[in-house]
Coordinates of C-alpha atoms and ligand atoms in Angstrom, one line a residue:
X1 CA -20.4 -31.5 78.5
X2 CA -21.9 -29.8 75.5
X3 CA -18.9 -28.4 73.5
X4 CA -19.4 -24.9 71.2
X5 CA -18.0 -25.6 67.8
X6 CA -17.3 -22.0 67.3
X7 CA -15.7 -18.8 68.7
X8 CA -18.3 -16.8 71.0
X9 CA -16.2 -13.5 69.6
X10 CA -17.2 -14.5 66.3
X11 CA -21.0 -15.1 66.8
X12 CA -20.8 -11.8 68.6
X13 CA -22.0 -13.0 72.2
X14 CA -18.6 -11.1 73.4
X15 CA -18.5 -7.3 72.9
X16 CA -15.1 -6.2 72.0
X17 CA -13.0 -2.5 72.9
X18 CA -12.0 -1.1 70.2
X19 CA -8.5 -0.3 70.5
X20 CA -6.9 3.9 70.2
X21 CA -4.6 4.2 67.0
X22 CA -0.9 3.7 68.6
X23 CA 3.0 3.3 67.6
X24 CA 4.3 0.5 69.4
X25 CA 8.2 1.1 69.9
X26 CA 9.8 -2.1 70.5
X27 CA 13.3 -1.5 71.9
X28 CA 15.5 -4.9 71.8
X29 CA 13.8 -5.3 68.1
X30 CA 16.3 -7.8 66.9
X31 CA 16.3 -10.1 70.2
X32 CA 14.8 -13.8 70.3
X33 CA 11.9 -12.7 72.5
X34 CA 10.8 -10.0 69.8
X35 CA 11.1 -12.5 67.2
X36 CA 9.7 -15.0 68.8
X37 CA 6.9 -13.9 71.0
X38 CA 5.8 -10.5 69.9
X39 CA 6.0 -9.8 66.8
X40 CA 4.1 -12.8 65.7
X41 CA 1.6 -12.4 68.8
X42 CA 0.8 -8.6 66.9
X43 CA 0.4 -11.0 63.5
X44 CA -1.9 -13.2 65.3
X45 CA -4.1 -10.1 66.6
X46 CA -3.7 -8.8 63.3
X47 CA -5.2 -11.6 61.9
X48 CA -8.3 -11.7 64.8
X49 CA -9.1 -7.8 63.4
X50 CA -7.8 -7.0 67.0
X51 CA -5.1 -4.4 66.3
X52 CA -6.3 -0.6 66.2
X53 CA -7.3 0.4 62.9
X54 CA -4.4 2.9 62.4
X55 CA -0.9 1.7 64.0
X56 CA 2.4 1.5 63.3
X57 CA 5.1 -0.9 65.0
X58 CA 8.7 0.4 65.2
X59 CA 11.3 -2.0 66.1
X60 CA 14.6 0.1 67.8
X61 CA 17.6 -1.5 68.1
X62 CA 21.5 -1.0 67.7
X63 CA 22.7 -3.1 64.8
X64 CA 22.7 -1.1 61.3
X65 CA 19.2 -1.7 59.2
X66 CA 16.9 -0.3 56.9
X67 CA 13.4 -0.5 57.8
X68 CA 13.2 -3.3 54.5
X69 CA 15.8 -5.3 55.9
X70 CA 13.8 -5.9 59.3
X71 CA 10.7 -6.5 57.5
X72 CA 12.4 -8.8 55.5
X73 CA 13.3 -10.7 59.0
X74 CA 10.2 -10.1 60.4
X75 CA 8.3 -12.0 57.9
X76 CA 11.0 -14.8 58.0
X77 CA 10.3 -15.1 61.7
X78 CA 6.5 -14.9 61.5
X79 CA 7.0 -17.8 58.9
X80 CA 8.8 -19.9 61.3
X81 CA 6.9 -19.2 64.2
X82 CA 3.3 -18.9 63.6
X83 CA 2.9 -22.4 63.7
X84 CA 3.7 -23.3 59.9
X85 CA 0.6 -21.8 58.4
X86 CA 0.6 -19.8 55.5
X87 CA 0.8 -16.1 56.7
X88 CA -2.2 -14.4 55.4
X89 CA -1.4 -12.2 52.2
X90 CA -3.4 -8.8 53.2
X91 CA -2.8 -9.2 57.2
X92 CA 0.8 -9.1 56.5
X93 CA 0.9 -6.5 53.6
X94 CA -0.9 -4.5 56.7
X95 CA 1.4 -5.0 59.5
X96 CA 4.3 -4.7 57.3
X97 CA 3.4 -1.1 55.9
X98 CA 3.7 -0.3 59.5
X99 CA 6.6 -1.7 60.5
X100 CA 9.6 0.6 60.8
X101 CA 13.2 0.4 61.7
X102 CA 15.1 2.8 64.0
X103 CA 18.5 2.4 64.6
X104 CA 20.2 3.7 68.0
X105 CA 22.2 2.7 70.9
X106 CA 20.2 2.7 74.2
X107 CA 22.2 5.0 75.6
X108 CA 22.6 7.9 73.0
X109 CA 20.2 10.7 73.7
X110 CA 20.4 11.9 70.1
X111 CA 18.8 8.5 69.1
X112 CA 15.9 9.2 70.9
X113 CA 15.4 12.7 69.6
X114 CA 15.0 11.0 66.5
X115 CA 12.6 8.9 67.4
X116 CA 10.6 12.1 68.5
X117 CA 10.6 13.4 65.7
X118 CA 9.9 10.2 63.9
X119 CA 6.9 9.4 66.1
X120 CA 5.6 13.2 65.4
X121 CA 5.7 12.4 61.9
X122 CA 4.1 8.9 62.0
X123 CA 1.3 10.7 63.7
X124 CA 0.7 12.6 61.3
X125 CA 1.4 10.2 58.1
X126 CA -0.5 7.3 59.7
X127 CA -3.1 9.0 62.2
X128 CA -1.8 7.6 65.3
X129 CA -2.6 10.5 68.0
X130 CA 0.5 10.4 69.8
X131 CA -0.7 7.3 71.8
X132 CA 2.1 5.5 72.5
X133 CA 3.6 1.8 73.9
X134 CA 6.8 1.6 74.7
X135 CA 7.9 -2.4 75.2
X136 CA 11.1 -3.0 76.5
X137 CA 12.0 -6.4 75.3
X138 CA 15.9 -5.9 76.4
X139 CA 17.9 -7.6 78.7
X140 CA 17.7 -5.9 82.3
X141 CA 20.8 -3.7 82.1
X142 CA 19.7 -1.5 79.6
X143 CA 16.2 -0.7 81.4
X144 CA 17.3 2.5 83.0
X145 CA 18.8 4.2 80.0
X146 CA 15.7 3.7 78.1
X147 CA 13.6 5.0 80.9
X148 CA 15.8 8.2 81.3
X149 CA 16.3 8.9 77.5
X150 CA 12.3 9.0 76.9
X151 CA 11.5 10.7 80.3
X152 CA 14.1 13.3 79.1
X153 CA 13.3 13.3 75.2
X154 CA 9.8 14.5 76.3
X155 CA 8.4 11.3 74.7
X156 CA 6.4 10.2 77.7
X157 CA 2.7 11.9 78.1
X158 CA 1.3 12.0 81.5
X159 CA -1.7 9.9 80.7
X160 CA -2.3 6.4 80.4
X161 CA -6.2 6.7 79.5
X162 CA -6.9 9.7 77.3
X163 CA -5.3 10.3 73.8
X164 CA -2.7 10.9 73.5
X165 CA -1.0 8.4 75.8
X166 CA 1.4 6.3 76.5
X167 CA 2.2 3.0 78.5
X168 CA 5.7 1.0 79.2
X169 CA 5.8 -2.5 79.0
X170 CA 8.3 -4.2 80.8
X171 CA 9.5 -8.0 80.6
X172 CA 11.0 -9.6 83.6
X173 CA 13.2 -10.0 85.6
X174 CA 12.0 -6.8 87.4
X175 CA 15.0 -6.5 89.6
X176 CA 17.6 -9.5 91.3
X177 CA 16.5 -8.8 94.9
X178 CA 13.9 -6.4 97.1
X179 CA 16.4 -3.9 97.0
X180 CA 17.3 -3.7 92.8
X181 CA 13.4 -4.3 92.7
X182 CA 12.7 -1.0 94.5
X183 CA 15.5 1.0 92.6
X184 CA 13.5 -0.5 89.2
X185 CA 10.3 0.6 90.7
X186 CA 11.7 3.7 91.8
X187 CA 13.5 4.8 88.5
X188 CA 10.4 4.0 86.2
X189 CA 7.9 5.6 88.5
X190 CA 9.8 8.6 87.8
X191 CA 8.9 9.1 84.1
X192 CA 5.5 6.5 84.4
X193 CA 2.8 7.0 87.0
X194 CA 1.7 3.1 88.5
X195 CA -1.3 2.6 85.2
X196 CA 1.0 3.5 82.7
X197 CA 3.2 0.9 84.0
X198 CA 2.7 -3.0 82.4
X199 CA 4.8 -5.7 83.9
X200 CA 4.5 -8.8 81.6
X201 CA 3.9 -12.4 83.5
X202 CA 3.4 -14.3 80.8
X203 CA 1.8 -17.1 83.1
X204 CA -1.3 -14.6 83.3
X205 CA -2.1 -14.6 79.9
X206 CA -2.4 -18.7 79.6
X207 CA -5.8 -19.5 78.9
X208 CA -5.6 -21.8 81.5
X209 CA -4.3 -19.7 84.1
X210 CA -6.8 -17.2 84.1
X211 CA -9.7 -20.4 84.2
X212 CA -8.4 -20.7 87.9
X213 CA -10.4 -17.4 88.6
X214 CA -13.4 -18.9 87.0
X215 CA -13.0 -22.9 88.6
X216 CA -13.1 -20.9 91.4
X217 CA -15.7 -18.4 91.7
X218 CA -17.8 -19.2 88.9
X219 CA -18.8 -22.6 90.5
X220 CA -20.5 -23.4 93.8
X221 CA -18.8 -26.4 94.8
X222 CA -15.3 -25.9 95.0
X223 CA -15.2 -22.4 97.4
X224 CA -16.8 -24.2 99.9
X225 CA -14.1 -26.3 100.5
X226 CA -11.2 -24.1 99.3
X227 CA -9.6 -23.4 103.0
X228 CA -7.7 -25.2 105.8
X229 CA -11.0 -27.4 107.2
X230 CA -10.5 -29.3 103.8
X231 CA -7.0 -29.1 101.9
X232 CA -4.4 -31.1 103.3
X233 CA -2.0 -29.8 101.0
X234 CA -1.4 -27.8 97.6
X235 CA 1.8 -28.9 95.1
X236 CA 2.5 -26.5 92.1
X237 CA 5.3 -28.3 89.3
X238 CA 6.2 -26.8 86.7
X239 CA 8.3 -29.3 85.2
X240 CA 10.8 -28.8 81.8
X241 CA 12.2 -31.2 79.7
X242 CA 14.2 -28.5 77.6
X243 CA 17.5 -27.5 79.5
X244 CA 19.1 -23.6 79.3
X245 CA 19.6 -23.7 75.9
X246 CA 21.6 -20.7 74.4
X247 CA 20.3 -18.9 77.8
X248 CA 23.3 -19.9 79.5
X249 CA 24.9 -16.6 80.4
X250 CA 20.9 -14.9 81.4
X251 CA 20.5 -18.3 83.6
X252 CA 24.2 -17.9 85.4
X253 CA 22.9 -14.7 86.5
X254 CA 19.2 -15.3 87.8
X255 CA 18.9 -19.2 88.5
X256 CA 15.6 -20.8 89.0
X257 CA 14.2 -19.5 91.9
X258 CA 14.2 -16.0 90.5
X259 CA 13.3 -17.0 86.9
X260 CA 10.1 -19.0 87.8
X261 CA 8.9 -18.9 91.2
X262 CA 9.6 -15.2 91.9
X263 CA 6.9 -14.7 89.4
X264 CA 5.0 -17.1 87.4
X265 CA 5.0 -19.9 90.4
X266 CA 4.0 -16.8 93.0
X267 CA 1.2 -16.0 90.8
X268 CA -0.2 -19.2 90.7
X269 CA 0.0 -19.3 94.1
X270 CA -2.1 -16.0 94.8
X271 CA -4.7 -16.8 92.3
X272 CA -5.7 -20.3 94.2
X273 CA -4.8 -18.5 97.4
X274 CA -6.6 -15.2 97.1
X275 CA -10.0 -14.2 98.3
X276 CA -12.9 -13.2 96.1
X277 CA -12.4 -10.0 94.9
X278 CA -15.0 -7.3 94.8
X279 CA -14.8 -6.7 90.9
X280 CA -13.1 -8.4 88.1
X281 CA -11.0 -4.9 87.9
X282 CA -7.2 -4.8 88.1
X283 CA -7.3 -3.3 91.2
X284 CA -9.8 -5.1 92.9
X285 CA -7.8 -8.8 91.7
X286 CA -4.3 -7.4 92.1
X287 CA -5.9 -6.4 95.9
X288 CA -6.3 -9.5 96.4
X289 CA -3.3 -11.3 94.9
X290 CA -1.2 -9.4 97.0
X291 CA -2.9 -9.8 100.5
X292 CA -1.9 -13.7 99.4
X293 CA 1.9 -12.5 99.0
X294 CA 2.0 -10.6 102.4
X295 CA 0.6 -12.7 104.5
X296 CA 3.6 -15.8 102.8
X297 CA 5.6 -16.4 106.0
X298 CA 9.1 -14.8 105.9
X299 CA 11.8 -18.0 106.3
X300 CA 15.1 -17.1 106.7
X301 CA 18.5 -18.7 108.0
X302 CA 18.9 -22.1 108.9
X303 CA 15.0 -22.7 108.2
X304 CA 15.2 -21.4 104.9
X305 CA 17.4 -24.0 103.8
X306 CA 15.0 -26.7 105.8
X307 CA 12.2 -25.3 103.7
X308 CA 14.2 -25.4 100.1
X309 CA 15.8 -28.0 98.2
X310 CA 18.2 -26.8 95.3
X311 CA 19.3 -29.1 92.4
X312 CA 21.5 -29.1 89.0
X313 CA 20.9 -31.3 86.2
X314 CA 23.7 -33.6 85.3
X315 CA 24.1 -35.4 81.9
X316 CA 21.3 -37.5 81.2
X317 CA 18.8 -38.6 78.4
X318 CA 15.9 -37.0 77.1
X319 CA 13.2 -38.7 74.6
X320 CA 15.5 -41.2 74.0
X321 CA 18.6 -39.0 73.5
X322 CA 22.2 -37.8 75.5
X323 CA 22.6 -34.5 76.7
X324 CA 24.8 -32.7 78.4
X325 CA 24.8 -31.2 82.3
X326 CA 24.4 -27.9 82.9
X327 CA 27.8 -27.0 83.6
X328 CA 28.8 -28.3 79.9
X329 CA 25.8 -26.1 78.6
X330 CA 27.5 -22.8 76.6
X331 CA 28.4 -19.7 78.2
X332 CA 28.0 -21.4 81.4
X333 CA 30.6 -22.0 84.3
X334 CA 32.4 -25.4 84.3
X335 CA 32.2 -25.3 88.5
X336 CA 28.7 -23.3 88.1
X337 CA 26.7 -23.5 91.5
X338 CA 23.4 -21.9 89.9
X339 CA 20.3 -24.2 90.8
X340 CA 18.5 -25.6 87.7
X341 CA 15.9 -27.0 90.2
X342 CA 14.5 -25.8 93.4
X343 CA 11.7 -27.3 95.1
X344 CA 10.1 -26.0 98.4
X345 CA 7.5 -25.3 101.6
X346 CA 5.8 -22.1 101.8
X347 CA 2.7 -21.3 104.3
X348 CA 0.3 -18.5 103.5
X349 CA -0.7 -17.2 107.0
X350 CA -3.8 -16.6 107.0
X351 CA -7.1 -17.8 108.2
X352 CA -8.2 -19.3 105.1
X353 CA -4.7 -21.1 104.7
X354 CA -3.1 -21.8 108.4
X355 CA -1.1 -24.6 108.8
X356 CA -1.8 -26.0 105.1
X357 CA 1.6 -26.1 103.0
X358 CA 1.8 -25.6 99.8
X359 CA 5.0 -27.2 98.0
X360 CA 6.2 -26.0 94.7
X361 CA 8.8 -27.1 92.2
X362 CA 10.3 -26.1 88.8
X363 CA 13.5 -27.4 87.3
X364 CA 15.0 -27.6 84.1
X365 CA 15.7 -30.9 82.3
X366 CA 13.1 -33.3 84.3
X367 CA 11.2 -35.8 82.8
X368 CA 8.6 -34.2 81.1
X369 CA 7.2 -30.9 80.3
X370 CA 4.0 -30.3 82.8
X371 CA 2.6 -27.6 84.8
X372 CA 0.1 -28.3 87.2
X373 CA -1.6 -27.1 90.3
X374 CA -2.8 -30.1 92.6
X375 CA -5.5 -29.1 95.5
X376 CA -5.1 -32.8 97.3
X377 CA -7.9 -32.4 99.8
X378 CA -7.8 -34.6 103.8
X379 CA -8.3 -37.7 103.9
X380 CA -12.3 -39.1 104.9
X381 CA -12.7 -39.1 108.5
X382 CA -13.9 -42.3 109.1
X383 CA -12.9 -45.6 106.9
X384 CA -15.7 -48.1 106.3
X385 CA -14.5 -50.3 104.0
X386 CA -11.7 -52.0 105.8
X387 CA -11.3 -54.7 103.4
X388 CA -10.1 -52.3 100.7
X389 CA -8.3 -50.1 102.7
X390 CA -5.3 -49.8 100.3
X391 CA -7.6 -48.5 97.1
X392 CA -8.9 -45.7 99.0
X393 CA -7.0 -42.2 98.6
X394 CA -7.5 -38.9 98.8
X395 CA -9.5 -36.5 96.2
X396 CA -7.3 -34.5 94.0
X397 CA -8.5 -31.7 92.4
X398 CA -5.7 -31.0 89.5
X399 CA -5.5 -27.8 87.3
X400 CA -3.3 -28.8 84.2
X401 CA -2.0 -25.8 82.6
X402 CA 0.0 -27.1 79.8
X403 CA 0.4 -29.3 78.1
X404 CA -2.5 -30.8 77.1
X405 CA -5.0 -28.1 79.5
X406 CA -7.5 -29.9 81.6
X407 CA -8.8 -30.5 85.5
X408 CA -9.2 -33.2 86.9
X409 CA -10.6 -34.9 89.9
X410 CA -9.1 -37.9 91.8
X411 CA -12.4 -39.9 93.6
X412 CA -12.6 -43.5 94.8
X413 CA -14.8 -46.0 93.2
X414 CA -16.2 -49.5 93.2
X415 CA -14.7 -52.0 91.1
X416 CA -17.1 -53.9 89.5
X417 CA -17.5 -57.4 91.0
X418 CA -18.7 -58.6 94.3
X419 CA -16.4 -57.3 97.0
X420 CA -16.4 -53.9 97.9
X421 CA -12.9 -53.0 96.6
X422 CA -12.4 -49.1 96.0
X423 CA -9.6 -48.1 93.7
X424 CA -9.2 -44.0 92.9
X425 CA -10.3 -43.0 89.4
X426 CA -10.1 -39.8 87.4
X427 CA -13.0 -37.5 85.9
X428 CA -11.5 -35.1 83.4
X429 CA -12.3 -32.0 81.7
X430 CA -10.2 -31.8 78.4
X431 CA -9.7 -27.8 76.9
X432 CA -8.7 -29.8 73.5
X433 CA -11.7 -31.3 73.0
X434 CA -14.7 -29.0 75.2
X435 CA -14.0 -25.8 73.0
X436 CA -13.5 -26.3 69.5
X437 CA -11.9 -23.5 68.1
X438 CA -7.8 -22.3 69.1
X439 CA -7.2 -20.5 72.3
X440 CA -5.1 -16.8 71.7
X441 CA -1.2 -17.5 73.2
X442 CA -0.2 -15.7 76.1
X443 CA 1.6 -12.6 74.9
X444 CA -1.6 -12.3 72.2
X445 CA -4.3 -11.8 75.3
X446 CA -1.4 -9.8 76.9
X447 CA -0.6 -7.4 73.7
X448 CA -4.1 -6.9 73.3
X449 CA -4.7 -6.0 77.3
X450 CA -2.0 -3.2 76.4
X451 CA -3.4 -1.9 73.7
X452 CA -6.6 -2.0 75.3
X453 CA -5.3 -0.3 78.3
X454 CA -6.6 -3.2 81.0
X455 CA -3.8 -3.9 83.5
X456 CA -5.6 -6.8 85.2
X457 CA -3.2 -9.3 84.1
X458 CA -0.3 -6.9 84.9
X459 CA 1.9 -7.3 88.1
X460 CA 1.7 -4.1 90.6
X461 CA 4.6 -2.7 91.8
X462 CA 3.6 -3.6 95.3
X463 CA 3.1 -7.2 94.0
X464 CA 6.8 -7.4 92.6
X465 CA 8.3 -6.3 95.9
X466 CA 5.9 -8.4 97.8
X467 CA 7.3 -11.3 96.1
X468 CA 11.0 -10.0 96.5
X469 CA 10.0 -9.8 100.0
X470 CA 10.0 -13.3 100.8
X471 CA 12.1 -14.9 98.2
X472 CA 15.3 -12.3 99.3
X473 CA 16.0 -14.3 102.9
X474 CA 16.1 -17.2 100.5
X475 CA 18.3 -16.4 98.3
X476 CA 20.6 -15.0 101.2
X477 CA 20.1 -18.2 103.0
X478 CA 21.5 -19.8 100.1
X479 CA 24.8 -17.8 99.4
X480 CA 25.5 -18.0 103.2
X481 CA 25.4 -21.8 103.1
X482 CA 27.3 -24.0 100.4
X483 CA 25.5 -25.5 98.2
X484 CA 24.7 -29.7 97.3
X485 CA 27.4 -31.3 95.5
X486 CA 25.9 -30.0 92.2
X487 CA 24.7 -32.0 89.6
X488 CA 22.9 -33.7 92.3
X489 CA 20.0 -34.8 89.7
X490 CA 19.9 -36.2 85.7
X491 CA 18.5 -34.8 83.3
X492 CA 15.1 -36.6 82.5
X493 CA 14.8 -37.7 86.4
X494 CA 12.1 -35.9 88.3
X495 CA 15.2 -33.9 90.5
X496 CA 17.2 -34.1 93.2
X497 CA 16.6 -36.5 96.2
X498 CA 16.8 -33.4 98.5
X499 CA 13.4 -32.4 97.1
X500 CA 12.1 -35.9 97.9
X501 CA 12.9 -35.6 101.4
X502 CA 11.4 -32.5 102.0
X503 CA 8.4 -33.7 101.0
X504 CA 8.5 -36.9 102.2
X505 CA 9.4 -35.8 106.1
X506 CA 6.0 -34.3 106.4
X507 CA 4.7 -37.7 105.5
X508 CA 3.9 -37.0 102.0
X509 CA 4.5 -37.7 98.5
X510 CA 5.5 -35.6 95.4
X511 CA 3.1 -36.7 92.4
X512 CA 4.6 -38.1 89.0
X513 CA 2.2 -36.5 86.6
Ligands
BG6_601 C1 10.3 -18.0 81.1 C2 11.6 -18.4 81.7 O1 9.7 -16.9 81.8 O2 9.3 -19.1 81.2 C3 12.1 -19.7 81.0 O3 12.5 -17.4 81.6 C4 11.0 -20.7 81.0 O4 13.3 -20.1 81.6 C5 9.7 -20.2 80.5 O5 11.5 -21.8 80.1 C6 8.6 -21.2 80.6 O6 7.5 -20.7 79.9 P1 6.4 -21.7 79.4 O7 5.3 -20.8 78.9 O8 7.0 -22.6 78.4 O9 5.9 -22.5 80.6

């Protein structure tokens, strides 16, 4: 495949939006995420020329600073995590002339009163137009004050479009259950309508995510076969090496099921589930995306825990070193029962999908760090060459999403010699090597859909509560029943040998990537 050395957005093939002036209120300003993620994503698009030509960023939070002392930190952190290169003299003399402290707690009205009238005045020091983003980068509980305090501060305006504006950004976990997802919903639709509303997935702004759309319905082969008459079976993994870390208390509370399948894992599923959608609009794609999530079959009960297999890592060793189980991890219970792995069987009722399952799995501490979506189509319908029998398998069509980004397909071939002997080899599409310039990280493409107002890669509300939907009976299914002598798995083993036999009573294997 012919490879373009450079960035299409460079030679200009691309048209760009240009984005309005904007304040960007980052509340949680001193967490990991804001250091880690954000902050250096808005350097990165500062470095592309993709911020609006007039902005300011102002980072609140609750511990005492001046706005020198967070720049100060700011530019530490961009140093550490902008992948070691030099930061870029003017971009960051730019960024950090609009970069402003403001110190509240998240529940003291006065403190946002303040920020009114600091916002007033940035609009008229730095020409912003009163367009703002508000990104709430804090853990869960403080969600609703924040909402309240700028709904009744007046800061919110009514549109999400035309200047001046403003739009929410909200980080998940959007709620612990259907029910705490509605009351989220419910509370921020109070002060936001729906468009103003941004709910991050950072899974939708890989590079390689979004390419699913365009495997699929930019090519003429695949579609074709994309349904039940073809696909035996679908397995999503997305595998860790790293365990909780210094999560341990966030992970106590949510566990894996509702940290990655209740979104990321669910939106992989809609996107190789979905149907074509009319227009490449966020509502036409979300449309779709969520006709996948309804028509998931509801499993509750006894066959909710025949459909799910929960695991906790154990000591073990990783790359060549010890580490500890989970329940010696800090800030996490010595008798913990929180799954670290959960592996199951959903069907998507439908008549593009009946009867094919699609098995998923993510745990913490496995092997090695993969995420992949395999389409393994049926096997050939008639076998001619008997002699060979055991080289023939099935195609597999795999979407690697990280770590190193590529698809690949499983098909049988001759071995060289005189007997007809057919053993299964791979043809492979590398990102690394086809495109030869650096693909923007997730929360860059995401920051930049904000700013540009597109909410395509944005999860609806009815999308959120879709998902709740079906995972809920599960996680009730689960606290009804005990569960597995935890730590049934070690750490750097693929999991638990529940997951295996799930799998393997339907006659079929997991895949060791
Ligand atoms: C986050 C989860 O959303 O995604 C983490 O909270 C997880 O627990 C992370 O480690 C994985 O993201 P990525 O981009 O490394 O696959």
């Amino acid at each position: 495949m012919a490879a373009h050395p450079e960035n299409p957005l460079r030679r200009g093939l691309v048209r760009t939006k240009v984005a309005d002036p904007c304040v960007i209120v980052v509340f949680g300003a001193t967490g990991d995420l804001t250091h880690r993620k954000l902050l250096p994503a808005l350097y990165r698009l500062g470095r592309r020329a993709e911020l609006p030509a007039r902005y300011a960023i102002v980072g609140f939070a609750r511990r005492e600073k001046t706005s020198e002392q967070f720049r100060a930190e700011v530019e530490a952190s961009l140093r550490k995590y902008t992948g070691g290169a030099e930061l870029d003299a003017a971009v960051w003399q730019s960024m950090s002339d609009g970069l402003f402290y403001h110190r509240s707690s998240f529940e003291d009205p006065a403190g946002y009163q303040r920020l009114r009238r600091f916002l007033d005045e940035l609009d008229r020091t730095r020409g912003i137009q009163g367009n703002r983003v508000f990104y709430l980068a804090t853990p869960p509980r403080a969600f609703d004050d924040i909402v309240e305090h700028l709904g009744a501060a007046g800061l919110v305006q009514p549109s999400s479009e035309r200047p001046p504006w403003s739009r929410l950004v909200v980080e998940k976990p959007f709620g612990r259950d259907l029910s705490s997802g509605e009351q989220l919903n419910e509370l921020v639709g109070r002060f936001f309508t729906e468009d103003q509303i941004y709910r991050i997935d950072h899974y939708l702004g890989k590079e390689t995510v979004q390419n699913i759309l365009v495997l699929r319905f930019a090519n003429g082969l695949f579609e074709p076969v994309w349904n039940q008459k073809h696909v035996d079976h679908v397995q999503i993994t997305v595998s860790e090496d790293l365990g909780v870390g210094l999560r341990g208390d966030y992970f106590e509370e949510v566990g894996i099921l509702r940290d990655m399948v209740q979104n990321h894992m669910l939106q992989l599923v809609s996107l190789v589930a979905m149907e074509p959608p009319v227009a490449l609009d966020a509502d036409a794609v979300r449309d779709e995306k969520v006709k996948v999530l309804r028509a998931l079959r509801v499993v509750e009960g006894q066959e909710a825990l025949r459909h799910t297999a929960r695991g906790q890592y154990g000591p073990g060793w990783i790359k060549g070193e010890r580490v500890i189980g989970y329940r010696a991890e800090p800030r996490v219970a010595a008798d913990s029962i929180t799954e670290t792995y959960v592996a199951l069987k959903l069907f998507v009722d439908n008549w593009r999908w009946a009867g094919v399952p699609f098995y998923l799995r993510a745990g913490k501490r496995l092997a090695k760090r993969v995420t992949e979506i395999a389409i393994q189509f049926k096997d050939i319908p008639h076998l001619l060459f008997s002699d060979s029998q055991a080289g023939v398998a099935p195609n597999v069509l795999v979407l690697r999403i990280q770590p190193d980004e590529a698809i690949s397909l499983r098909i049988g071939c001759k071995v060289p010699g005189p007997a007809v002997a057919v053993q299964p080899v791979r043809m492979e599409f590398l990102y690394g090597s086809a495109f030869g310039f650096e693909a923007p990280e997730a929360y860059e493409r995401l920051l930049r859909d904000v700013l540009l107002g597109d909410a395509t890669l944005f999860t609806r509300r009815d999308e959120v509560e879709a998902a709740w939907r079906w995972i809920t009976p599960i996680l009730e299914s689960w606290s009804a029943a005990p569960p597995p002598q935890f730590p049934n798995y070690e750490a750097g083993s693929w999991g638990p040998q529940e997951a295996r036999e799930l799998i393997e009573a339907d006659g079929r294997a997991w895949r060791y990537p």
